[in-house]
One Martini backbone bead per residue (centre of mass of N, CA, C, O) as a GRO file, in nm:
protein
  476
    1UNK     BB    1   1.622  15.725 -21.230
    2UNK     BB    2   1.950  15.815 -21.322
    3UNK     BB    3   2.103  15.711 -21.636
    4UNK     BB    4   2.387  15.702 -21.799
    5UNK     BB    5   2.493  15.717 -22.100
    6UNK     BB    6   2.771  15.531 -22.205
    7UNK     BB    7   2.747  15.639 -22.528
    8UNK     BB    8   2.775  15.948 -22.545
    9UNK     BB    9   2.874  16.174 -22.807
   10UNK     BB   10   2.876  16.437 -22.592
   11UNK     BB   11   3.067  16.393 -22.363
   12UNK     BB   12   3.344  16.482 -22.526
   13UNK     BB   13   3.302  16.783 -22.668
   14UNK     BB   14   3.508  16.964 -22.480
   15UNK     BB   15   3.779  16.790 -22.599
   16UNK     BB   16   3.826  16.799 -22.898
   17UNK     BB   17   4.063  17.064 -22.902
   18UNK     BB   18   4.237  16.911 -22.712
   19UNK     BB   19   4.518  16.775 -22.601
   20UNK     BB   20   4.659  16.455 -22.559
   21UNK     BB   21   4.721  16.495 -22.238
   22UNK     BB   22   4.441  16.593 -22.169
   23UNK     BB   23   4.260  16.350 -22.270
   24UNK     BB   24   4.432  16.117 -22.109
   25UNK     BB   25   4.300  16.229 -21.841
   26UNK     BB   26   3.961  16.346 -21.913
   27UNK     BB   27   3.843  16.159 -22.086
   28UNK     BB   28   3.515  16.012 -22.028
   29UNK     BB   29   3.404  16.166 -21.798
   30UNK     BB   30   3.201  16.125 -21.498
   31UNK     BB   31   3.050  16.260 -21.265
   32UNK     BB   32   3.007  16.214 -20.912
   33UNK     BB   33   2.716  16.261 -20.754
   34UNK     BB   34   2.712  16.103 -20.486
   35UNK     BB   35   3.067  16.129 -20.380
   36UNK     BB   36   3.284  16.283 -20.591
   37UNK     BB   37   3.477  16.130 -20.717
   38UNK     BB   38   3.773  16.155 -20.921
   39UNK     BB   39   3.798  15.846 -20.954
   40UNK     BB   40   3.694  15.603 -21.121
   41UNK     BB   41   3.527  15.354 -21.045
   42UNK     BB   42   3.479  15.014 -20.942
   43UNK     BB   43   3.233  14.798 -21.101
   44UNK     BB   44   3.187  14.498 -20.915
   45UNK     BB   45   2.932  14.399 -21.123
   46UNK     BB   46   2.729  14.163 -21.301
   47UNK     BB   47   2.476  14.377 -21.239
   48UNK     BB   48   2.159  14.535 -21.254
   49UNK     BB   49   1.909  14.716 -21.152
   50UNK     BB   50   1.556  14.751 -21.157
   51UNK     BB   51   1.303  14.949 -21.089
   52UNK     BB   52   1.103  14.786 -21.274
   53UNK     BB   53   0.930  14.642 -21.527
   54UNK     BB   54   0.969  14.870 -21.760
   55UNK     BB   55   1.263  14.904 -21.720
   56UNK     BB   56   1.342  14.614 -21.808
   57UNK     BB   57   1.227  14.625 -22.080
   58UNK     BB   58   1.380  14.873 -22.197
   59UNK     BB   59   1.646  14.774 -22.185
   60UNK     BB   60   1.630  14.526 -22.376
   61UNK     BB   61   1.498  14.699 -22.612
   62UNK     BB   62   1.693  14.992 -22.602
   63UNK     BB   63   1.529  15.232 -22.472
   64UNK     BB   64   1.755  15.213 -22.242
   65UNK     BB   65   2.106  15.312 -22.164
   66UNK     BB   66   2.158  15.135 -21.972
   67UNK     BB   67   2.220  14.861 -21.754
   68UNK     BB   68   2.249  14.488 -21.726
   69UNK     BB   69   2.538  14.349 -21.806
   70UNK     BB   70   2.864  14.310 -21.815
   71UNK     BB   71   2.895  14.157 -22.086
   72UNK     BB   72   2.752  14.443 -22.213
   73UNK     BB   73   2.816  14.644 -21.965
   74UNK     BB   74   3.014  14.899 -21.794
   75UNK     BB   75   3.105  15.190 -21.630
   76UNK     BB   76   3.417  15.139 -21.658
   77UNK     BB   77   3.444  15.060 -21.933
   78UNK     BB   78   3.293  15.292 -22.080
   79UNK     BB   79   3.529  15.497 -21.984
   80UNK     BB   80   3.732  15.367 -22.153
   81UNK     BB   81   3.616  15.391 -22.424
   82UNK     BB   82   3.588  15.709 -22.437
   83UNK     BB   83   3.898  15.751 -22.405
   84UNK     BB   84   3.989  15.597 -22.658
   85UNK     BB   85   3.820  15.741 -22.869
   86UNK     BB   86   3.947  16.016 -22.838
   87UNK     BB   87   4.272  15.938 -22.874
   88UNK     BB   88   4.209  15.808 -23.166
   89UNK     BB   89   3.943  15.982 -23.307
   90UNK     BB   90   3.676  15.823 -23.246
   91UNK     BB   91   3.342  15.757 -23.211
   92UNK     BB   92   3.408  15.458 -23.080
   93UNK     BB   93   3.416  15.173 -22.834
   94UNK     BB   94   3.550  14.832 -22.755
   95UNK     BB   95   3.603  14.632 -22.489
   96UNK     BB   96   3.831  14.368 -22.400
   97UNK     BB   97   4.034  14.110 -22.260
   98UNK     BB   98   4.209  14.128 -22.531
   99UNK     BB   99   4.379  14.167 -22.812
  100UNK     BB  100   4.260  13.912 -22.954
  101UNK     BB  101   3.964  13.959 -22.886
  102UNK     BB  102   3.956  14.237 -23.058
  103UNK     BB  103   4.032  14.107 -23.341
  104UNK     BB  104   3.810  13.891 -23.354
  105UNK     BB  105   3.559  14.095 -23.306
  106UNK     BB  106   3.609  14.271 -23.555
  107UNK     BB  107   3.610  14.062 -23.780
  108UNK     BB  108   3.332  13.917 -23.713
  109UNK     BB  109   3.175  14.204 -23.746
  110UNK     BB  110   3.216  14.141 -24.081
  111UNK     BB  111   3.281  13.849 -24.124
  112UNK     BB  112   3.224  13.538 -24.308
  113UNK     BB  113   3.162  13.251 -24.444
  114UNK     BB  114   3.333  13.318 -24.777
  115UNK     BB  115   3.557  13.529 -24.689
  116UNK     BB  116   3.807  13.787 -24.737
  117UNK     BB  117   4.130  13.844 -24.622
  118UNK     BB  118   4.374  14.116 -24.607
  119UNK     BB  119   4.732  14.078 -24.529
  120UNK     BB  120   5.007  14.133 -24.396
  121UNK     BB  121   5.289  13.961 -24.334
  122UNK     BB  122   5.405  14.150 -24.104
  123UNK     BB  123   5.307  13.981 -23.834
  124UNK     BB  124   5.201  13.855 -23.567
  125UNK     BB  125   5.184  13.519 -23.466
  126UNK     BB  126   4.923  13.526 -23.332
  127UNK     BB  127   4.770  13.649 -23.569
  128UNK     BB  128   4.815  13.452 -23.774
  129UNK     BB  129   4.671  13.204 -23.624
  130UNK     BB  130   4.411  13.327 -23.618
  131UNK     BB  131   4.378  13.339 -23.928
  132UNK     BB  132   4.429  13.042 -23.994
  133UNK     BB  133   4.301  12.872 -23.758
  134UNK     BB  134   4.046  13.022 -23.674
  135UNK     BB  135   3.922  13.135 -23.939
  136UNK     BB  136   3.941  12.888 -24.098
  137UNK     BB  137   3.715  12.720 -23.953
  138UNK     BB  138   3.502  12.959 -24.029
  139UNK     BB  139   3.568  13.018 -24.360
  140UNK     BB  140   3.795  13.231 -24.344
  141UNK     BB  141   4.020  13.387 -24.542
  142UNK     BB  142   4.376  13.445 -24.558
  143UNK     BB  143   4.589  13.668 -24.701
  144UNK     BB  144   4.922  13.740 -24.799
  145UNK     BB  145   5.132  14.020 -24.837
  146UNK     BB  146   5.473  14.034 -24.908
  147UNK     BB  147   5.454  14.348 -24.988
  148UNK     BB  148   5.327  14.626 -24.807
  149UNK     BB  149   5.473  14.845 -25.006
  150UNK     BB  150   5.293  14.735 -25.222
  151UNK     BB  151   5.014  14.859 -25.374
  152UNK     BB  152   4.952  14.674 -25.615
  153UNK     BB  153   4.950  14.410 -25.454
  154UNK     BB  154   4.691  14.491 -25.298
  155UNK     BB  155   4.521  14.518 -25.530
  156UNK     BB  156   4.561  14.228 -25.682
  157UNK     BB  157   4.423  14.079 -25.416
  158UNK     BB  158   4.147  14.181 -25.448
  159UNK     BB  159   3.834  14.087 -25.398
  160UNK     BB  160   3.503  14.053 -25.400
  161UNK     BB  161   3.504  13.884 -25.101
  162UNK     BB  162   3.649  14.140 -24.964
  163UNK     BB  163   3.626  14.258 -24.609
  164UNK     BB  164   3.946  14.293 -24.515
  165UNK     BB  165   4.194  14.509 -24.428
  166UNK     BB  166   4.533  14.446 -24.297
  167UNK     BB  167   4.736  14.602 -24.023
  168UNK     BB  168   5.038  14.728 -23.902
  169UNK     BB  169   5.184  15.023 -23.817
  170UNK     BB  170   5.383  14.830 -23.651
  171UNK     BB  171   5.578  14.570 -23.678
  172UNK     BB  172   5.576  14.261 -23.517
  173UNK     BB  173   5.921  14.263 -23.468
  174UNK     BB  174   6.049  14.436 -23.748
  175UNK     BB  175   5.926  14.769 -23.792
  176UNK     BB  176   5.736  14.798 -24.003
  177UNK     BB  177   5.585  15.051 -24.201
  178UNK     BB  178   5.279  15.147 -24.280
  179UNK     BB  179   5.098  15.273 -24.541
  180UNK     BB  180   4.830  15.433 -24.468
  181UNK     BB  181   4.732  15.599 -24.710
  182UNK     BB  182   4.750  15.396 -24.912
  183UNK     BB  183   4.597  15.135 -24.806
  184UNK     BB  184   4.338  15.322 -24.785
  185UNK     BB  185   4.281  15.357 -25.075
  186UNK     BB  186   4.251  15.055 -25.164
  187UNK     BB  187   3.996  14.991 -24.978
  188UNK     BB  188   3.825  15.235 -25.070
  189UNK     BB  189   3.805  15.145 -25.368
  190UNK     BB  190   3.676  14.844 -25.258
  191UNK     BB  191   3.475  14.886 -25.012
  192UNK     BB  192   3.685  14.838 -24.765
  193UNK     BB  193   3.786  14.802 -24.435
  194UNK     BB  194   4.056  14.952 -24.244
  195UNK     BB  195   4.262  14.765 -24.053
  196UNK     BB  196   4.441  14.870 -23.728
  197UNK     BB  197   4.723  14.795 -23.562
  198UNK     BB  198   4.834  15.022 -23.268
  199UNK     BB  199   5.015  14.910 -23.034
  200UNK     BB  200   5.312  15.019 -23.081
  201UNK     BB  201   5.263  15.309 -23.133
  202UNK     BB  202   5.013  15.455 -23.051
  203UNK     BB  203   4.828  15.745 -23.038
  204UNK     BB  204   5.083  15.924 -22.990
  205UNK     BB  205   5.239  15.870 -23.260
  206UNK     BB  206   4.950  15.745 -23.421
  207UNK     BB  207   4.651  15.801 -23.594
  208UNK     BB  208   4.498  15.621 -23.842
  209UNK     BB  209   4.225  15.778 -23.893
  210UNK     BB  210   4.387  16.028 -24.020
  211UNK     BB  211   4.476  15.817 -24.264
  212UNK     BB  212   4.200  15.601 -24.326
  213UNK     BB  213   4.099  15.451 -24.100
  214UNK     BB  214   3.824  15.256 -23.972
  215UNK     BB  215   3.978  15.045 -23.777
  216UNK     BB  216   4.103  15.010 -23.450
  217UNK     BB  217   4.353  14.821 -23.260
  218UNK     BB  218   4.448  14.666 -22.908
  219UNK     BB  219   4.675  14.594 -22.696
  220UNK     BB  220   4.616  14.716 -22.368
  221UNK     BB  221   4.854  14.551 -22.217
  222UNK     BB  222   5.056  14.727 -22.307
  223UNK     BB  223   5.091  15.064 -22.339
  224UNK     BB  224   4.823  15.150 -22.215
  225UNK     BB  225   4.894  15.025 -21.942
  226UNK     BB  226   5.241  14.972 -21.895
  227UNK     BB  227   5.264  14.758 -21.619
  228UNK     BB  228   5.213  14.448 -21.653
  229UNK     BB  229   4.891  14.415 -21.499
  230UNK     BB  230   4.702  14.394 -21.777
  231UNK     BB  231   4.428  14.282 -21.965
  232UNK     BB  232   4.351  14.413 -22.303
  233UNK     BB  233   4.113  14.550 -22.529
  234UNK     BB  234   4.038  14.748 -22.855
  235UNK     BB  235   3.791  14.907 -23.036
  236UNK     BB  236   3.795  15.146 -23.294
  237UNK     BB  237   3.563  15.362 -23.434
  238UNK     BB  238   3.539  15.609 -23.674
  239UNK     BB  239   3.248  15.659 -23.834
  240UNK     BB  240   3.329  15.648 -24.176
  241UNK     BB  241   3.198  15.399 -24.284
  242UNK     BB  242   2.998  15.265 -24.540
  243UNK     BB  243   2.766  15.013 -24.476
  244UNK     BB  244   2.530  15.080 -24.685
  245UNK     BB  245   2.665  15.032 -24.984
  246UNK     BB  246   2.684  14.714 -24.912
  247UNK     BB  247   2.462  14.480 -24.856
  248UNK     BB  248   2.608  14.207 -24.944
  249UNK     BB  249   2.862  14.243 -24.772
  250UNK     BB  250   2.649  14.338 -24.500
  251UNK     BB  251   2.393  14.201 -24.400
  252UNK     BB  252   2.389  14.200 -24.072
  253UNK     BB  253   2.321  14.530 -24.090
  254UNK     BB  254   2.057  14.518 -24.296
  255UNK     BB  255   1.902  14.303 -24.156
  256UNK     BB  256   1.650  14.202 -23.965
  257UNK     BB  257   1.644  14.209 -23.597
  258UNK     BB  258   1.509  14.060 -23.332
  259UNK     BB  259   1.670  14.236 -23.111
  260UNK     BB  260   1.527  14.511 -23.287
  261UNK     BB  261   1.215  14.428 -23.383
  262UNK     BB  262   1.307  14.432 -23.710
  263UNK     BB  263   1.530  14.588 -23.731
  264UNK     BB  264   1.816  14.724 -23.823
  265UNK     BB  265   2.126  14.847 -23.753
  266UNK     BB  266   2.128  15.084 -23.934
  267UNK     BB  267   1.830  15.177 -23.865
  268UNK     BB  268   1.904  15.225 -23.545
  269UNK     BB  269   2.255  15.352 -23.564
  270UNK     BB  270   2.400  15.404 -23.823
  271UNK     BB  271   2.714  15.503 -23.785
  272UNK     BB  272   2.707  15.272 -23.538
  273UNK     BB  273   2.640  14.971 -23.634
  274UNK     BB  274   2.893  14.837 -23.558
  275UNK     BB  275   2.925  14.882 -23.272
  276UNK     BB  276   2.648  14.764 -23.180
  277UNK     BB  277   2.711  14.486 -23.279
  278UNK     BB  278   2.960  14.409 -23.119
  279UNK     BB  279   2.823  14.472 -22.845
  280UNK     BB  280   2.541  14.305 -22.884
  281UNK     BB  281   2.674  14.038 -23.035
  282UNK     BB  282   2.978  13.944 -23.071
  283UNK     BB  283   3.066  14.005 -22.764
  284UNK     BB  284   2.815  13.894 -22.617
  285UNK     BB  285   2.824  13.594 -22.762
  286UNK     BB  286   3.116  13.514 -22.667
  287UNK     BB  287   3.236  13.677 -22.391
  288UNK     BB  288   3.504  13.883 -22.396
  289UNK     BB  289   3.523  14.028 -22.112
  290UNK     BB  290   3.616  14.307 -21.932
  291UNK     BB  291   3.749  14.366 -21.635
  292UNK     BB  292   3.682  14.641 -21.447
  293UNK     BB  293   3.970  14.627 -21.312
  294UNK     BB  294   4.128  14.638 -21.576
  295UNK     BB  295   4.010  14.911 -21.677
  296UNK     BB  296   4.131  15.079 -21.435
  297UNK     BB  297   4.414  15.018 -21.498
  298UNK     BB  298   4.425  15.124 -21.796
  299UNK     BB  299   4.337  15.414 -21.737
  300UNK     BB  300   4.593  15.480 -21.554
  301UNK     BB  301   4.788  15.439 -21.793
  302UNK     BB  302   4.703  15.650 -21.983
  303UNK     BB  303   4.787  15.908 -21.814
  304UNK     BB  304   5.105  15.837 -21.913
  305UNK     BB  305   5.162  15.762 -22.195
  306UNK     BB  306   5.319  16.005 -22.326
  307UNK     BB  307   5.557  15.992 -22.142
  308UNK     BB  308   5.659  15.707 -22.176
  309UNK     BB  309   5.682  15.702 -22.495
  310UNK     BB  310   5.883  15.915 -22.539
  311UNK     BB  311   6.120  15.796 -22.371
  312UNK     BB  312   6.117  15.490 -22.495
  313UNK     BB  313   6.183  15.600 -22.790
  314UNK     BB  314   6.444  15.766 -22.726
  315UNK     BB  315   6.594  15.501 -22.620
  316UNK     BB  316   6.559  15.327 -22.844
  317UNK     BB  317   6.699  15.510 -23.074
  318UNK     BB  318   6.984  15.485 -22.895
  319UNK     BB  319   7.009  15.181 -22.905
  320UNK     BB  320   6.988  15.113 -23.211
  321UNK     BB  321   7.248  15.282 -23.286
  322UNK     BB  322   7.450  15.122 -23.111
  323UNK     BB  323   7.392  14.839 -23.232
  324UNK     BB  324   7.507  14.926 -23.538
  325UNK     BB  325   7.831  14.922 -23.415
  326UNK     BB  326   7.829  14.620 -23.353
  327UNK     BB  327   7.986  14.365 -23.504
  328UNK     BB  328   7.767  14.124 -23.443
  329UNK     BB  329   7.586  14.284 -23.608
  330UNK     BB  330   7.374  14.265 -23.899
  331UNK     BB  331   7.095  14.393 -23.776
  332UNK     BB  332   6.862  14.659 -23.751
  333UNK     BB  333   6.490  14.690 -23.650
  334UNK     BB  334   6.435  15.060 -23.688
  335UNK     BB  335   6.253  15.327 -23.819
  336UNK     BB  336   6.461  15.559 -23.706
  337UNK     BB  337   6.665  15.441 -23.911
  338UNK     BB  338   6.818  15.516 -24.209
  339UNK     BB  339   6.841  15.184 -24.266
  340UNK     BB  340   6.545  15.174 -24.307
  341UNK     BB  341   6.295  15.130 -24.506
  342UNK     BB  342   6.088  15.301 -24.309
  343UNK     BB  343   6.194  15.575 -24.264
  344UNK     BB  344   5.985  15.771 -24.444
  345UNK     BB  345   5.746  15.675 -24.309
  346UNK     BB  346   5.842  15.742 -24.013
  347UNK     BB  347   5.841  16.052 -24.080
  348UNK     BB  348   5.555  16.086 -24.171
  349UNK     BB  349   5.396  15.920 -23.915
  350UNK     BB  350   5.639  15.938 -23.679
  351UNK     BB  351   5.747  16.242 -23.541
  352UNK     BB  352   5.771  16.161 -23.228
  353UNK     BB  353   5.828  15.868 -23.297
  354UNK     BB  354   5.928  15.491 -23.333
  355UNK     BB  355   5.915  15.359 -23.065
  356UNK     BB  356   6.019  15.072 -22.824
  357UNK     BB  357   6.070  14.859 -23.060
  358UNK     BB  358   6.313  14.606 -23.131
  359UNK     BB  359   6.550  14.449 -23.349
  360UNK     BB  360   6.816  14.208 -23.377
  361UNK     BB  361   7.100  14.045 -23.554
  362UNK     BB  362   7.298  13.791 -23.497
  363UNK     BB  363   7.580  13.651 -23.535
  364UNK     BB  364   7.535  13.270 -23.541
  365UNK     BB  365   7.283  13.252 -23.435
  366UNK     BB  366   7.174  13.072 -23.180
  367UNK     BB  367   7.441  13.022 -23.061
  368UNK     BB  368   7.461  13.342 -22.985
  369UNK     BB  369   7.197  13.402 -22.830
  370UNK     BB  370   7.211  13.253 -22.565
  371UNK     BB  371   7.442  13.390 -22.407
  372UNK     BB  372   7.323  13.679 -22.459
  373UNK     BB  373   7.042  13.618 -22.296
  374UNK     BB  374   7.180  13.498 -22.042
  375UNK     BB  375   7.350  13.764 -21.943
  376UNK     BB  376   7.135  13.938 -21.879
  377UNK     BB  377   6.980  14.154 -21.614
  378UNK     BB  378   6.764  14.373 -21.678
  379UNK     BB  379   6.633  14.218 -21.871
  380UNK     BB  380   6.361  14.062 -21.928
  381UNK     BB  381   6.256  13.738 -21.978
  382UNK     BB  382   5.958  13.790 -22.215
  383UNK     BB  383   5.623  13.769 -22.329
  384UNK     BB  384   5.649  14.122 -22.387
  385UNK     BB  385   5.532  14.458 -22.404
  386UNK     BB  386   5.504  14.787 -22.288
  387UNK     BB  387   5.674  14.814 -22.051
  388UNK     BB  388   5.844  14.980 -21.805
  389UNK     BB  389   6.020  14.740 -21.863
  390UNK     BB  390   6.284  14.575 -21.997
  391UNK     BB  391   6.253  14.341 -22.282
  392UNK     BB  392   6.338  13.983 -22.378
  393UNK     BB  393   6.339  13.792 -22.702
  394UNK     BB  394   6.318  13.472 -22.899
  395UNK     BB  395   6.112  13.410 -23.147
  396UNK     BB  396   6.226  13.131 -23.284
  397UNK     BB  397   6.146  12.981 -22.998
  398UNK     BB  398   5.872  13.108 -22.927
  399UNK     BB  399   5.634  13.297 -23.082
  400UNK     BB  400   5.771  13.149 -23.375
  401UNK     BB  401   5.794  12.810 -23.346
  402UNK     BB  402   5.510  12.728 -23.492
  403UNK     BB  403   5.655  12.803 -23.740
  404UNK     BB  404   5.757  12.766 -24.051
  405UNK     BB  405   6.056  12.847 -24.202
  406UNK     BB  406   5.903  13.008 -24.446
  407UNK     BB  407   5.743  13.186 -24.260
  408UNK     BB  408   5.983  13.314 -24.105
  409UNK     BB  409   6.127  13.429 -24.367
  410UNK     BB  410   5.900  13.626 -24.445
  411UNK     BB  411   5.903  13.767 -24.142
  412UNK     BB  412   6.217  13.774 -24.060
  413UNK     BB  413   6.264  13.511 -23.865
  414UNK     BB  414   6.567  13.471 -23.756
  415UNK     BB  415   6.791  13.293 -23.545
  416UNK     BB  416   6.931  13.593 -23.469
  417UNK     BB  417   6.682  13.722 -23.327
  418UNK     BB  418   6.600  13.987 -23.140
  419UNK     BB  419   6.390  14.141 -22.891
  420UNK     BB  420   6.293  14.472 -22.784
  421UNK     BB  421   6.150  14.617 -22.485
  422UNK     BB  422   6.144  14.943 -22.372
  423UNK     BB  423   6.156  15.127 -22.098
  424UNK     BB  424   6.235  15.327 -21.787
  425UNK     BB  425   6.536  15.312 -21.800
  426UNK     BB  426   6.840  15.400 -21.820
  427UNK     BB  427   7.027  15.395 -22.098
  428UNK     BB  428   7.295  15.316 -21.975
  429UNK     BB  429   7.219  15.058 -21.848
  430UNK     BB  430   7.104  14.907 -22.085
  431UNK     BB  431   7.376  14.908 -22.228
  432UNK     BB  432   7.540  14.763 -21.997
  433UNK     BB  433   7.365  14.498 -22.043
  434UNK     BB  434   7.420  14.433 -22.338
  435UNK     BB  435   7.739  14.418 -22.284
  436UNK     BB  436   7.711  14.145 -22.141
  437UNK     BB  437   7.620  13.994 -22.395
  438UNK     BB  438   7.874  14.058 -22.568
  439UNK     BB  439   8.086  13.925 -22.376
  440UNK     BB  440   7.963  13.650 -22.377
  441UNK     BB  441   8.007  13.599 -22.681
  442UNK     BB  442   8.314  13.665 -22.704
  443UNK     BB  443   8.391  13.439 -22.525
  444UNK     BB  444   8.276  13.219 -22.704
  445UNK     BB  445   8.431  13.290 -22.977
  446UNK     BB  446   8.714  13.237 -22.852
  447UNK     BB  447   8.657  12.923 -22.796
  448UNK     BB  448   8.579  12.872 -23.064
  449UNK     BB  449   8.582  12.751 -23.377
  450UNK     BB  450   8.628  12.949 -23.651
  451UNK     BB  451   8.481  12.791 -23.857
  452UNK     BB  452   8.196  12.767 -23.701
  453UNK     BB  453   8.146  13.066 -23.673
  454UNK     BB  454   8.167  13.135 -23.988
  455UNK     BB  455   7.933  12.953 -24.064
  456UNK     BB  456   7.712  13.074 -23.876
  457UNK     BB  457   7.707  13.354 -24.005
  458UNK     BB  458   7.647  13.276 -24.301
  459UNK     BB  459   7.380  13.144 -24.240
  460UNK     BB  460   7.235  13.404 -24.127
  461UNK     BB  461   7.277  13.591 -24.356
  462UNK     BB  462   7.110  13.407 -24.563
  463UNK     BB  463   6.852  13.418 -24.408
  464UNK     BB  464   6.813  13.725 -24.387
  465UNK     BB  465   6.826  13.762 -24.706
  466UNK     BB  466   6.594  13.588 -24.773
  467UNK     BB  467   6.380  13.738 -24.628
  468UNK     BB  468   6.417  14.008 -24.779
  469UNK     BB  469   6.365  13.896 -25.045
  470UNK     BB  470   6.078  13.818 -25.027
  471UNK     BB  471   5.970  14.111 -24.922
  472UNK     BB  472   6.095  14.236 -25.211
  473UNK     BB  473   6.007  14.007 -25.423
  474UNK     BB  474   6.265  13.827 -25.555
  475UNK     BB  475   6.142  13.536 -25.419
  476UNK     BB  476   5.854  13.450 -25.541
   0.00000   0.00000   0.00000
């Protein structure tokens, strides 16, 4: 019986030179020789049969490339992995149950107790909690760079025990764009892998591997899936980092492993050692497996990724420009605006578009946010991004509420900040819905004492100014 190798590096050789839209539809496919199905089937099977005693032995020994148990691999998941590796320009990929699981497995596949991770300050609150609370309990220290645009600060904070340098290509929710090549250069000089969360940008807008990233992660629940129906995450290995150069830094890849009959992961898998370790040890032992059904949904979403992201980015840019004109808006965070500190980096790294997520600060803080938030009808009030539907959220009282005020200020999460994730609706309808919010805000302002409204506006201006000062280094 023939069993295709789930991670054959030659499987997509014919698509290497094809365009993005072609890859997102065709990459990673294996022809269904049994029934001729055009769409990748959903293999809802916990395990897979062995032909005989020798076949079972060879599967577990790694001498046969087929499947054993869905926790360690599944044909539906493998097809998604091949497609994601192709569209990100990586060597291989591993899919997990969520974006948080992907980031967890990616870091734990590199670092251990006593190691140090260096991260940008402006990262998603769930990631920050994973770093400080989750990894902290494992003895992995995470330090945050106050100004991610300052490459000298990245260099100063690298330590001998630094094992990962981490950033988001576009920060969630404040829209800063990381200097991919600059930070990659810092990491390369230190012999440390550069890990990038590319969720907000997607590989359609930027492929961090082309700019020096060694590992890329996504919450596939967001734009890759695109329809708010499935959870998933992915780790994409560029296959370019030299894990063999520092045996002391990555001993788990160098030392003999009982699961490989005494061979090391580098000896058995070469350039693919990191991915093999993720798949065979970290992901398999911790068990955050992606459901094959969700793998199918995500793969379906990827087929329209470029079409959705292109439209969503164009609409987001138009709405960001419109919001800047509203008198109640103190600031708009969107890297496509000339007023953005990330504008030049966005033009360099994101020429196709600057993403579909933006945030803006209302004068008056939380008191102004509440009536605005409650008045919109087309925007869904929920903690998600990357949906075909437009979404709105108040980070300070939801996703970032557990952070102390100083940490929120460092991340520019002021009381008046609202985050928007732009969907596929008509731009005019979205503007009309936001106008409902401004109308409600103006009605409240008209009935409120002028002194209270003015004081609230000054307070939020001060909060936002303090946040910016921290990021710019003037308040360190």
